[in-house]
C-alpha positions as semicolon CSV with decimal commas, in nm:
position;residue;x (nm);y (nm);z (nm)
1;M;29,952;-0,021;6,139
2;E;30,228;-0,114;6,395
3;S;30,555;-0,065;6,225
4;L;30,797;-0,316;6,203
5;N;31,131;-0,344;6,473
6;L;31,310;-0,441;6,123
7;H;31,660;-0,575;6,190
8;V;31,986;-0,575;5,962
9;V;32,178;-0,906;5,960
10;E;32,504;-0,866;5,715
11;C;32,557;-1,173;5,527
12;E;32,797;-1,034;5,257
13;G;32,780;-1,268;4,954
14;A;32,469;-1,441;4,985
15;S;32,205;-1,563;4,696
16;S;31,936;-1,761;4,944
17;L;31,845;-1,774;5,334
18;A;31,611;-1,955;5,542
19;L;31,513;-1,868;5,930
20;S;31,488;-2,112;6,147
21;P;31,179;-2,228;6,344
22;E;31,272;-2,006;6,669
23;G;31,381;-1,699;6,471
24;K;31,763;-1,741;6,638
25;M;31,963;-1,845;6,353
26;I;31,967;-1,853;5,941
27;V;32,138;-2,031;5,695
28;L;32,240;-1,930;5,409
29;S;32,379;-2,013;5,066
30;R;32,664;-1,807;4,970
31;V;32,730;-1,649;4,603
32;G;32,943;-1,871;4,378
33;P;33,099;-2,217;4,483
34;N;33,128;-2,137;4,817
35;G;32,922;-2,340;4,999
36;A;32,616;-2,291;5,282
37;A;32,645;-2,202;5,666
38;I;32,466;-2,121;5,944
39;V;32,484;-1,736;6,147
40;M;32,306;-1,580;6,429
41;T;32,070;-1,337;6,386
42;N;32,312;-1,100;6,564
43;S;32,505;-1,185;6,257
44;T;32,797;-1,400;6,408
45;F;32,919;-1,682;6,260
46;R;32,810;-2,025;6,393
47;C;32,971;-2,336;6,125
48;E;32,959;-2,425;5,795
49;I;32,738;-2,717;5,624
50;D;32,940;-3,026;5,594
51;G;32,919;-3,139;5,231
52;T;32,876;-2,798;5,084
53;Q;33,236;-2,710;5,040
54;G;33,337;-2,574;4,701
55;C;32,985;-2,590;4,561
56;T;32,726;-2,366;4,439
57;V;32,409;-2,425;4,632
58;S;32,058;-2,241;4,535
59;G;31,832;-2,326;4,792
60;V;31,826;-2,433;5,185
61;A;31,572;-2,474;5,434
62;W;31,496;-2,558;5,795
63;S;31,324;-2,884;5,902
64;V;30,992;-2,806;6,098
65;D;31,135;-2,879;6,467
66;G;31,469;-2,640;6,370
67;T;31,723;-2,974;6,388
68;R;31,827;-3,038;6,037
69;I;31,931;-2,769;5,763
70;A;31,851;-2,908;5,393
71;A;32,058;-2,730;5,115
72;G;32,095;-2,815;4,757
73;G;32,273;-2,721;4,441
74;A;32,528;-2,821;4,206
75;T;32,856;-2,964;4,325
76;A;33,177;-2,898;4,328
77;V;33,371;-2,812;3,962
78;S;33,656;-3,072;4,106
79;S;33,418;-3,338;4,199
80;Q;33,421;-3,640;3,986
81;K;33,055;-3,646;4,009
82;S;32,905;-3,343;3,838
83;G;32,580;-3,238;3,846
84;G;32,367;-3,165;4,164
85;L;32,366;-3,238;4,533
86;V;32,205;-3,236;4,841
87;A;32,310;-3,205;5,176
88;V;32,128;-3,257;5,525
89;C;32,294;-3,116;5,803
90;D;32,260;-3,144;6,177
91;A;32,158;-2,747;6,281
92;E;32,377;-2,713;6,555
93;T;32,680;-2,808;6,476
94;G;32,676;-2,868;6,047
95;A;32,764;-3,207;6,085
96;P;32,615;-3,425;5,801
97;V;32,327;-3,670;5,850
98;F;32,366;-3,771;5,516
99;C;32,436;-3,591;5,125
100;T;32,370;-3,734;4,812
101;H;32,411;-3,659;4,471
102;K;32,220;-3,634;4,168
103;E;32,227;-3,611;3,796
104;A;32,147;-3,186;3,733
105;R;32,152;-2,926;4,012
106;I;31,913;-2,861;4,256
107;I;31,731;-2,529;4,240
108;S;31,507;-2,548;4,530
109;L;31,402;-2,763;4,828
110;A;31,105;-2,780;5,082
111;F;31,088;-3,045;5,403
112;S;30,724;-3,161;5,470
113;I;30,564;-2,997;5,747
114;N;30,290;-3,253;5,865
115;D;30,533;-3,577;5,947
116;R;30,795;-3,325;6,147
117;S;31,020;-3,326;5,817
118;Q;31,037;-3,680;5,726
119;R;31,037;-3,580;5,362
120;I;31,206;-3,352;5,157
121;A;31,129;-3,238;4,790
122;I;31,362;-3,113;4,555
123;A;31,317;-2,922;4,251
124;R;31,602;-2,993;3,947
125;I;31,651;-2,817;3,659
126;D;31,628;-3,116;3,420
127;G;31,211;-3,110;3,547
128;I;31,250;-3,345;3,779
129;I;31,088;-3,311;4,123
130;E;31,190;-3,548;4,401
131;V;31,064;-3,673;4,713
132;L;31,349;-3,814;4,954
133;D;31,369;-3,944;5,297
134;A;31,497;-3,675;5,448
135;F;31,684;-3,885;5,744
136;V;31,874;-4,123;5,461
137;G;31,805;-3,970;5,169
138;D;31,630;-4,251;4,978
139;P;31,442;-4,163;4,686
140;I;31,078;-4,234;4,748
141;Q;30,903;-4,074;4,415
142;R;31,004;-3,902;4,127
143;I;30,840;-3,709;3,877
144;C;30,939;-3,578;3,510
145;L;30,754;-3,242;3,391
146;R;30,758;-3,176;3,063
147;G;30,592;-3,038;2,748
148;V;30,540;-2,654;2,856
149;S;30,626;-2,434;2,630
150;L;30,815;-2,109;2,767
151;G;30,690;-1,910;2,987
152;G;30,565;-2,032;3,346
153;E;30,290;-2,190;3,578
154;A;30,253;-2,284;3,940
155;S;30,075;-2,624;3,978
156;W;29,985;-2,884;4,255
157;I;30,094;-3,227;4,246
158;N;30,012;-3,511;4,489
159;P;30,375;-3,662;4,603
160;S;30,216;-3,999;4,643
161;G;30,276;-3,999;4,256
162;L;29,897;-3,912;4,129
163;Q;29,832;-3,601;3,907
164;T;29,596;-3,346;4,093
165;P;29,626;-3,035;3,842
166;N;29,470;-2,733;3,994
167;S;29,314;-2,689;3,649
168;N;29,144;-2,816;3,373
169;R;29,501;-2,826;3,193
170;T;29,715;-3,147;3,254
171;P;30,080;-3,002;3,329
172;F;30,204;-3,307;3,419
173;S;30,240;-3,517;3,100
174;G;30,508;-3,750;3,195
175;L;30,519;-3,889;3,546
176;T;30,661;-4,222;3,638
177;S;30,713;-4,356;4,023
178;D;31,070;-4,430;4,003
179;L;31,249;-4,304;3,714
180;P;31,191;-4,012;3,481
181;A;31,103;-4,134;3,159
182;T;31,297;-3,988;2,844
183;P;31,128;-3,696;2,715
184;M;31,005;-3,765;2,414
185;S;31,067;-3,532;2,085
186;G;30,967;-3,145;2,114
187;T;30,846;-3,152;2,472
188;P;31,201;-3,138;2,671
189;P;31,195;-3,106;3,053
190;T;31,070;-2,811;3,217
191;P;31,319;-2,667;3,463
192;C;31,163;-2,682;3,841
193;N;31,209;-2,312;4,001
194;C;31,080;-2,385;4,350
195;V;30,881;-2,636;4,515
196;A;30,698;-2,681;4,900
197;F;30,473;-2,877;5,074
198;S;30,107;-2,809;5,162
199;A;30,058;-2,805;5,524
200;D;29,897;-3,154;5,543
201;G;30,215;-3,298;5,325
202;D;29,927;-3,412;5,087
203;R;30,005;-3,175;4,775
204;L;30,366;-3,026;4,618
205;A;30,312;-2,681;4,497
206;V;30,621;-2,599;4,191
207;A;30,698;-2,379;3,989
208;H;30,809;-2,442;3,636
209;G;30,901;-2,305;3,336
210;T;31,130;-2,078;3,112
211;A;31,211;-1,738;3,064
């Protein structure tokens, strides 16, 4: 096997990152309430991600065409709106496309692939998966995961709102088209830890569960 020509990019205090499609830029989230930024692969700083200053960013992603960046996490401690936020910005300047607040912290997010990233899926700590319009932030679908015991699992879900489990189990026992239903007694929402679109955009892979 041919050895890789590895190049180290110094990103002090980074907790997560994503490489741009052409491989020349990196968007990274900083440890703690320090927002997100773009650096070049030669470690040169490029710009801050507007809207994330003072926020703890958990996940970052690039659009398929490399023109937009998404960052999601928890709102700033000083913010009057506690919970989570999703910020989508211009990849060249960091200027905001939109910034929207959510009821709970965002753990992971992903752009759709097949439609030139017109949608963005977000995974929330309160067991909610949302699909948003990636240009204005309007919600398209919302699905509540619940009833999973300690441990974890990964499941396929149809973002149109139809359940499509990848086994004979039914991992999505709580499903609504617009707002999350109130969890039933004994079946608390299951934290959603990671989300990804399939290449054709018809399904979402969701990792969910607790330690």
